[in-house]
mmCIF file of C-alpha atoms in Angstrom:
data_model
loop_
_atom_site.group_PDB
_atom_site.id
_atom_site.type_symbol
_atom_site.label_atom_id
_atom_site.label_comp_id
_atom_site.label_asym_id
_atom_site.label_seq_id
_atom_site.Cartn_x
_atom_site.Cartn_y
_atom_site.Cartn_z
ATOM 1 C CA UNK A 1 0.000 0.000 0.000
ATOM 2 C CA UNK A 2 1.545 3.461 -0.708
ATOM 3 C CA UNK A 3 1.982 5.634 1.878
ATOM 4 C CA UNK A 4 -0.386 8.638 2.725
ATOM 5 C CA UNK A 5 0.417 11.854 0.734
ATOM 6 C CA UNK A 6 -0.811 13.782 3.536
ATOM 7 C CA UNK A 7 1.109 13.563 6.233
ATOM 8 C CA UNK A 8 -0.598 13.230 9.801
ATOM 9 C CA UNK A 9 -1.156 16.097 12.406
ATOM 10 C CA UNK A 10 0.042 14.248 14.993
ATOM 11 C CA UNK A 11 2.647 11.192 15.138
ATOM 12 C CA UNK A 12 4.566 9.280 18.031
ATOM 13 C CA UNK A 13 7.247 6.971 17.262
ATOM 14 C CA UNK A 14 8.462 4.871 19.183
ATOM 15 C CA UNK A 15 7.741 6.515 22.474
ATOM 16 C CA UNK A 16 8.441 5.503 25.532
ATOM 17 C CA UNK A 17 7.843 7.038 28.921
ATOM 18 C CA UNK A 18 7.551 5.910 32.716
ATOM 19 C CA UNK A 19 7.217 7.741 36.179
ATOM 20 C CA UNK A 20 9.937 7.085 38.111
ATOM 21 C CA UNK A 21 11.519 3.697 37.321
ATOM 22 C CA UNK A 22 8.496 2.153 35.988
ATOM 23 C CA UNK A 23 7.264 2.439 32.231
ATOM 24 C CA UNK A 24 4.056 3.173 31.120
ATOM 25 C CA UNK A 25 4.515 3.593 27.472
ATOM 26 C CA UNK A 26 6.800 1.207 25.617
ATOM 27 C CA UNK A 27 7.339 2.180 21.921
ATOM 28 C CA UNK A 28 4.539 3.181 21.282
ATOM 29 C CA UNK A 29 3.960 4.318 17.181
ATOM 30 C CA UNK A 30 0.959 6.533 16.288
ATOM 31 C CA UNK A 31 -0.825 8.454 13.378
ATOM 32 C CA UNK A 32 -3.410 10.977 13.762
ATOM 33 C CA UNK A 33 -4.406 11.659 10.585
ATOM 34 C CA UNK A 34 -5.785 15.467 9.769
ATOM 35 C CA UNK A 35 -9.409 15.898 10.012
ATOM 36 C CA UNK A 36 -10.210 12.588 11.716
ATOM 37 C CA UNK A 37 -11.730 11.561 14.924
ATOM 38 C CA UNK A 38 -9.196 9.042 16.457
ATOM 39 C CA UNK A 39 -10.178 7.174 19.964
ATOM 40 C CA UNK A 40 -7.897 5.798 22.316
ATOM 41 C CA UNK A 41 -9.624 2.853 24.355
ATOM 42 C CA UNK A 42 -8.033 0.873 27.258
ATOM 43 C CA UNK A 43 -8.231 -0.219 30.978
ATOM 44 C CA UNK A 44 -7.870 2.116 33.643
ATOM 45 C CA UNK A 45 -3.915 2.779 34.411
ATOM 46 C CA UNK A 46 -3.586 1.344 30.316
ATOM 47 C CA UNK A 47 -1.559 5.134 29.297
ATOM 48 C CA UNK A 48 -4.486 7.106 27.770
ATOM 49 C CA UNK A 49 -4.053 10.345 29.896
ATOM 50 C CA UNK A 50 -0.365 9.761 29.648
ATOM 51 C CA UNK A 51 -0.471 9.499 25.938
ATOM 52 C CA UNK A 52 -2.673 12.633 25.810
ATOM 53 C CA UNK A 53 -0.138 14.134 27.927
ATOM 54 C CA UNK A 54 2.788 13.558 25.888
ATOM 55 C CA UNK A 55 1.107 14.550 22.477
ATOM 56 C CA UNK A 56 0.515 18.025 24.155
ATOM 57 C CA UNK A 57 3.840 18.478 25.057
ATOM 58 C CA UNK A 58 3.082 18.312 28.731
ATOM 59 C CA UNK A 59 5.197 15.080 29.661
ATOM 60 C CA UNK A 60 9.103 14.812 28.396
ATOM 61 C CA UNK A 61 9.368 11.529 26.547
ATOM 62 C CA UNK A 62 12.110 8.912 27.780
ATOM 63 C CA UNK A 63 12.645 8.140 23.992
ATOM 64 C CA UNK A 64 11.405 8.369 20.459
ATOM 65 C CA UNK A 65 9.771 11.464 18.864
ATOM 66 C CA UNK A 66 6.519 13.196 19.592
ATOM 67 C CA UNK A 67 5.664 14.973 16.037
ATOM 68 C CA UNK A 68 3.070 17.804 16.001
ATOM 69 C CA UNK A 69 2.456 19.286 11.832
ATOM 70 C CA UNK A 70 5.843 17.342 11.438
ATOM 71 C CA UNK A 71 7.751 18.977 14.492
ATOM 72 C CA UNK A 72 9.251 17.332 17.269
ATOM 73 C CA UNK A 73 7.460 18.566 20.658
ATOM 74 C CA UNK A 74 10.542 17.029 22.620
ATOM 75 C CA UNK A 75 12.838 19.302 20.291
ATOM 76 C CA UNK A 76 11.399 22.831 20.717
ATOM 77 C CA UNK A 77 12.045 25.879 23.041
ATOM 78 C CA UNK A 78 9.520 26.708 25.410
ATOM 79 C CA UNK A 79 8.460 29.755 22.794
ATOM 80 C CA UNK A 80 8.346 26.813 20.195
ATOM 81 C CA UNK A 81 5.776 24.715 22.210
ATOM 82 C CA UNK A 82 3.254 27.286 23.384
ATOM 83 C CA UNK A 83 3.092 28.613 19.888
ATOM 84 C CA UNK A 84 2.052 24.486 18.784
ATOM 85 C CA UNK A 85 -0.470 24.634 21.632
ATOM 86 C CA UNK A 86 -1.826 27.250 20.481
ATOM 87 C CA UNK A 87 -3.338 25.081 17.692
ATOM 88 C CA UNK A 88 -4.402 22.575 19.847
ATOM 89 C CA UNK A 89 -7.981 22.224 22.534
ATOM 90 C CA UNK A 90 -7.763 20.067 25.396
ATOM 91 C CA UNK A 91 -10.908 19.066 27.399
ATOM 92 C CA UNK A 92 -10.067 17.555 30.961
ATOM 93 C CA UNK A 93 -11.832 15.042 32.688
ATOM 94 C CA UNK A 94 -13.145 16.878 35.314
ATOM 95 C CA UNK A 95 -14.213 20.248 32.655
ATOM 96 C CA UNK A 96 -11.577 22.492 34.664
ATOM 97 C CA UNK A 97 -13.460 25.501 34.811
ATOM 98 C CA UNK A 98 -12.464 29.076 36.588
ATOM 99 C CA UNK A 99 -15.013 28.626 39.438
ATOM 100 C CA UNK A 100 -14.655 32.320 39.827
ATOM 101 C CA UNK A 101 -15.709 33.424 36.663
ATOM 102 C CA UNK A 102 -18.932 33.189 34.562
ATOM 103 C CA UNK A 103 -19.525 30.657 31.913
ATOM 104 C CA UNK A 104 -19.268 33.338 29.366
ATOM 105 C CA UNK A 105 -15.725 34.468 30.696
ATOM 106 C CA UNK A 106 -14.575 30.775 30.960
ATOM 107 C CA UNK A 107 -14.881 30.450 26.848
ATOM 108 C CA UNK A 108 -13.392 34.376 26.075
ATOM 109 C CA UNK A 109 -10.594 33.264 28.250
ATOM 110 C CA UNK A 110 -8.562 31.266 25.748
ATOM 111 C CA UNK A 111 -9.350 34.087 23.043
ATOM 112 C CA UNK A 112 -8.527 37.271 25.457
ATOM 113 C CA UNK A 113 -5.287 35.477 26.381
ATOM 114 C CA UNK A 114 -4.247 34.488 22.920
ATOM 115 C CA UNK A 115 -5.565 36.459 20.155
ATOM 116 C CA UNK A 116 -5.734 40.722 19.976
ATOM 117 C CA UNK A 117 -9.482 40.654 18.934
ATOM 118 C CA UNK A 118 -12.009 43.253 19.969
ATOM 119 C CA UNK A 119 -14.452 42.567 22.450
ATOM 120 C CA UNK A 120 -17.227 42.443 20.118
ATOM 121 C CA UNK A 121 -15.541 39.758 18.059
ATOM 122 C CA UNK A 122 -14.489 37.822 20.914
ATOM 123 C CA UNK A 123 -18.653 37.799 22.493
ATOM 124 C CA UNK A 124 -19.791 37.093 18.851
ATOM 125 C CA UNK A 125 -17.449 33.997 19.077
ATOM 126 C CA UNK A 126 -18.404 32.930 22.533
ATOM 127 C CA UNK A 127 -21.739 32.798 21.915
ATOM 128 C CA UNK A 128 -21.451 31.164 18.846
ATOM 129 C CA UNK A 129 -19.961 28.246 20.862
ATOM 130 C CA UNK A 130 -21.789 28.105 23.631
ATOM 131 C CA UNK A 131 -25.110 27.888 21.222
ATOM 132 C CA UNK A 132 -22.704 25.093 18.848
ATOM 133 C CA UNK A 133 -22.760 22.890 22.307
ATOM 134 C CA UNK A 134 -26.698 23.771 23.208
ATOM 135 C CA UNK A 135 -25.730 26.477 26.123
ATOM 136 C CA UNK A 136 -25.819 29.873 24.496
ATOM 137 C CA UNK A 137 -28.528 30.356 27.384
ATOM 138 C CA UNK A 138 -26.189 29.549 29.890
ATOM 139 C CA UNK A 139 -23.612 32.426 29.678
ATOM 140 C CA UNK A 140 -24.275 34.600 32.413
ATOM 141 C CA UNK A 141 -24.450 31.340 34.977
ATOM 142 C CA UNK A 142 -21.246 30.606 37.321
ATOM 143 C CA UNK A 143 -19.728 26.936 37.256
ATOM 144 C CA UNK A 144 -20.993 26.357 40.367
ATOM 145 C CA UNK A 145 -24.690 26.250 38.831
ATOM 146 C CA UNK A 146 -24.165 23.751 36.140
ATOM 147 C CA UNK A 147 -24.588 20.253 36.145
ATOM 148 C CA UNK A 148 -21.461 18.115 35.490
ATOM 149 C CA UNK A 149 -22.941 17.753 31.610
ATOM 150 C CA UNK A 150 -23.520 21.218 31.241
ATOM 151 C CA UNK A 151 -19.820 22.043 32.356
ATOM 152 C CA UNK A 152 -18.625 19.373 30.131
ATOM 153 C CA UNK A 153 -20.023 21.213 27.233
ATOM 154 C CA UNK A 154 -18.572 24.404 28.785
ATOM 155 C CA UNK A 155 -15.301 23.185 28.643
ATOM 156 C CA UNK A 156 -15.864 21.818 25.161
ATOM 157 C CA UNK A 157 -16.807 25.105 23.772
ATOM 158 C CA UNK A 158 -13.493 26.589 25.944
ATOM 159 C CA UNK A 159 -11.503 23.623 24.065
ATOM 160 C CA UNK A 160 -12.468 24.850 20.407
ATOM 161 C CA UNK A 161 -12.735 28.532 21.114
ATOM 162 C CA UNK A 162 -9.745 29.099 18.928
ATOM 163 C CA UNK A 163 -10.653 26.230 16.056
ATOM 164 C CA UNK A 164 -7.489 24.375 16.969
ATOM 165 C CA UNK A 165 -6.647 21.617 14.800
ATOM 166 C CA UNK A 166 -5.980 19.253 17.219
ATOM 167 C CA UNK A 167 -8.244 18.279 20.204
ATOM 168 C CA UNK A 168 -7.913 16.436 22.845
ATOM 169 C CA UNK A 169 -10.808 14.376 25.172
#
């Protein structure tokens, strides 16, 4: 079979990484291709939050290469690897919200910090997300009124707020 002319998003060869003296990936190869939903499914303790970890950057690898649009995560500056995260969304498990701050100023926050748009442009975007995950209505509300569903979607809209091209559940 010929290999893919596109090449993927995201790639990890050969990977390995452990805490402390005990490994938890062990070579482990994968391809995210652009524009595709890809699951990672496994026990509890199996290396899925670790994995997600080390494709955002967040965990040093022991070995191999963590490849992000064709760069290596491992290999770039700290300048390097916030500009790369910049194109990528991560939803936690537990949503992550700012409990002091409403549900409205939980989604501007990634596009105040990171972009110089206007305010305007940054509410019409907000709103366009919260009503793209059914909560438009919900925008004036504080985490601490929403159901664990509701924040979910909160912190889904947060996680595409900037259209990354990577996200991460």
């Amino acid at each position: 079979m010929p290999p893919d002319p596109i090449p993927p998003l995201l790639e990890l060869r050969d990977v390995t990484f452990g805490y402390a003296e005990r490994p938890v990936l062990d070579k482990l190869s994968l391809h995210i291709p652009r524009g595709k939903v890809t699951a990672l499914v496994g026990p509890m303790g199996g290396g899925k939050t670790t994995t997600l970890r080390v494709m955002g950057g967040q965990l040093r690898v022991w070995s191999g290469q963590v490849l992000f649009d064709g760069q290596d995560l491992m290999a770039m500056d700290p300048q390097q690897l916030y500009a790369a995260r910049r194109r990528m969304g991560v939803l936690f498990q537990m949503a992550a919200l700012f409990a002091d701050i409403s549900v409205f100023d939980n989604v501007a926050f990634p596009l105040r910090e990171h972009t110089t748009l206007t305010e305007p442009l940054i509410r019409d975007i907000v709103l366009m997300k919260l009503n793209a995950v059914g909560l438009r209505c919900a925008r004036d509300l504080m985490p601490s009124e929403l159901s664990g569903g509701m924040a979910r979607r909160v912190a889904t809209a947060r996680a595409v707020a900037l259209d990354p091209e990577l996200v991460m559940y």
